[in-house]
XYZ file of C-alpha atoms in Angstrom:
222
model
C 71.014 131.061 70.216
C 73.672 132.031 72.783
C 72.188 129.529 75.244
C 72.300 126.727 72.665
C 75.886 127.617 71.760
C 76.890 127.548 75.429
C 75.228 124.150 75.966
C 76.986 122.673 72.941
C 80.313 124.124 74.074
C 79.851 122.731 77.593
C 78.847 119.330 76.213
C 81.987 119.239 74.053
C 84.154 119.971 77.109
C 82.468 117.154 79.068
C 82.919 114.743 76.156
C 86.603 115.652 75.826
C 87.182 115.164 79.549
C 85.457 111.795 79.513
C 87.452 110.554 76.511
C 90.804 111.969 77.636
C 93.867 110.013 76.573
C 96.797 109.807 78.973
C 100.361 108.931 77.975
C 101.539 106.622 80.772
C 105.149 106.558 79.562
C 106.965 109.680 78.410
C 109.936 107.868 76.854
C 112.363 109.542 79.259
C 111.576 108.390 82.787
C 109.448 106.102 84.933
C 107.524 109.030 86.360
C 104.069 107.861 87.452
C 105.261 104.311 88.151
C 106.820 102.480 91.079
C 108.488 99.083 91.357
C 107.735 96.127 93.588
C 110.675 93.713 93.222
C 111.064 91.450 96.281
C 114.635 90.275 95.552
C 115.809 93.824 94.874
C 114.275 94.936 98.137
C 116.225 92.200 99.915
C 119.495 92.919 98.058
C 119.927 96.436 96.697
C 123.057 95.403 94.779
C 120.938 93.553 92.213
C 120.230 95.265 88.903
C 117.045 97.278 88.492
C 114.778 95.230 86.193
C 112.872 98.146 84.632
C 114.873 100.692 82.649
C 114.606 103.265 79.857
C 116.595 102.392 76.730
C 116.506 104.308 73.446
C 113.167 105.850 74.403
C 111.632 102.467 75.211
C 110.411 101.090 78.525
C 112.282 97.821 79.006
C 111.562 94.949 81.353
C 114.839 93.056 81.703
C 113.017 90.028 83.102
C 115.136 89.530 86.232
C 115.038 90.007 89.128
C 111.341 89.344 88.845
C 108.689 91.769 89.984
C 106.302 94.454 88.803
C 106.260 98.031 87.577
C 103.031 99.542 88.865
C 101.207 102.783 88.117
C 100.961 105.189 91.028
C 97.330 105.869 90.118
C 94.364 103.502 90.182
C 92.070 103.424 87.150
C 88.654 102.146 86.168
C 86.642 102.229 82.929
C 89.403 102.729 80.388
C 91.105 101.381 77.299
C 94.819 100.627 77.565
C 96.856 100.319 74.373
C 100.559 99.657 73.957
C 103.135 98.086 71.673
C 105.501 95.364 72.881
C 108.061 92.912 71.570
C 110.500 90.389 72.974
C 113.933 91.977 72.628
C 115.864 88.689 72.578
C 114.708 85.168 73.318
C 110.936 84.636 73.543
C 109.578 84.152 77.029
C 107.105 85.268 79.629
C 105.606 88.611 80.626
C 102.182 90.094 81.302
C 100.022 93.131 81.904
C 98.023 93.207 85.122
C 94.799 95.187 85.347
C 92.862 96.074 88.497
C 95.955 95.348 90.591
C 95.631 95.970 94.324
C 97.118 94.091 97.297
C 100.840 93.590 96.589
C 102.473 90.138 96.791
C 99.102 88.471 97.334
C 100.131 85.311 95.439
C 103.431 83.479 95.995
C 104.759 86.589 97.777
C 105.202 88.067 94.299
C 102.037 88.801 92.302
C 99.585 91.541 93.284
C 95.906 90.746 93.456
C 94.762 91.351 89.880
C 93.653 89.951 86.539
C 96.577 89.246 84.238
C 96.480 89.647 80.477
C 99.200 87.268 79.361
C 101.963 88.318 76.956
C 103.877 85.032 77.110
C 105.071 84.073 73.632
C 102.496 81.834 71.879
C 99.977 82.475 74.685
C 99.351 86.210 74.398
C 95.806 87.116 75.378
C 95.254 84.427 78.006
C 93.706 85.551 81.288
C 95.303 84.511 84.573
C 93.240 84.936 87.739
C 95.384 86.226 90.602
C 93.257 86.307 93.755
C 90.521 87.773 91.524
C 88.215 86.023 89.081
C 86.730 86.603 85.661
C 84.443 84.511 83.447
C 84.264 83.818 79.716
C 82.017 81.918 77.353
C 82.804 78.184 77.045
C 84.492 78.397 80.422
C 85.159 74.678 80.947
C 86.623 74.236 77.481
C 89.030 77.097 78.055
C 89.779 76.700 81.770
C 89.328 73.028 82.521
C 87.065 71.114 84.939
C 84.924 73.440 87.012
C 85.785 71.706 90.283
C 89.409 72.746 89.812
C 88.817 76.443 89.141
C 90.318 78.894 91.588
C 92.295 82.088 91.999
C 95.335 80.914 93.964
C 97.692 78.032 94.620
C 97.417 75.054 92.290
C 93.899 75.881 91.159
C 93.137 76.349 87.462
C 93.721 80.076 87.127
C 94.467 80.216 83.390
C 91.738 80.973 80.839
C 92.988 80.315 77.315
C 92.697 82.956 74.624
C 90.532 82.624 71.524
C 93.257 82.463 68.863
C 96.674 80.879 68.361
C 98.003 82.953 65.475
C 97.539 86.615 66.397
C 101.122 87.331 67.488
C 103.646 88.878 65.105
C 106.918 87.056 64.331
C 109.596 87.464 66.980
C 111.317 90.821 66.763
C 108.265 92.604 65.355
C 106.052 94.893 67.402
C 102.708 93.612 68.680
C 99.861 96.010 69.448
C 97.614 95.063 72.346
C 94.388 96.791 73.344
C 92.681 96.094 76.676
C 89.264 97.557 77.407
C 88.133 97.546 81.044
C 84.462 98.521 81.202
C 82.800 97.944 84.578
C 83.137 94.159 85.191
C 84.203 93.360 81.624
C 87.749 92.988 80.289
C 88.131 92.657 76.508
C 91.454 92.111 74.748
C 92.525 92.594 71.132
C 95.956 91.626 69.804
C 97.034 93.077 66.478
C 93.378 93.749 65.713
C 92.110 90.253 66.587
C 89.696 89.692 69.473
C 91.649 87.306 71.706
C 89.685 87.351 74.957
C 86.384 88.681 76.239
C 85.710 88.360 79.951
C 82.826 89.382 82.173
C 81.699 89.194 85.816
C 85.143 90.252 86.994
C 85.336 90.340 90.781
C 87.104 93.704 90.628
C 86.582 96.787 88.494
C 89.307 99.182 89.617
C 93.003 99.202 90.476
C 96.520 99.890 89.331
C 98.067 98.725 86.068
C 101.280 96.698 86.234
C 103.894 95.403 83.815
C 105.827 92.287 84.735
C 109.458 91.307 84.870
C 109.050 87.554 84.550
C 112.222 86.109 83.090
C 112.348 87.496 79.539
C 113.453 90.878 78.187
C 110.509 92.816 76.747
C 110.351 96.291 75.219
C 107.297 98.564 75.490
C 106.303 101.806 73.786
C 103.206 103.957 73.126
C 101.609 103.146 76.496
C 98.331 105.056 76.230
C 95.241 105.019 78.446
C 91.922 106.463 77.293
C 89.143 106.989 79.813
C 85.761 105.664 78.740
């Protein structure tokens, strides 16, 4: 009986460790993150585009760049809440980010989950690739596909009405499981990719022209 009890106890510890949830933002600081903002690096007098305000992580939009986790991750679910604080605009979450400034001397090598207003849930291929069902219908002619330059890097999401009205909080869930990336927005499945050319990397939030607020940034290991 003692042996069985010990085995069950050990198994519960292993299960807990494997399903551990990590709070990536403590509401007080940017501990665990670092910035890559080319214009700020060139001119330190510019404002810092990522700040803490009223317990929220805020991307001010400009100067443009990325807030990147110090740690690389694989096989996880990332969940967070976001909203545009003022005018609607552009932003994104990058998963499996690696080589910095790999595209246009700005974007790290990664797969972007789009947050742009009215396009949330799109994939953008940034020097990495991912596939979906009905690829040509959602990405365009196959001969124009690519991961850089003027190639077709955007893969449209599955729905057009999953975003909340402006000013309300949206909840996004991104599951990265081996070479698959699945995205839900406010409970709706909005993208489901497979055969990703990368399965591990940093997570990044963008400053891309619009002010966006984030909260409840939680990562759960699979």
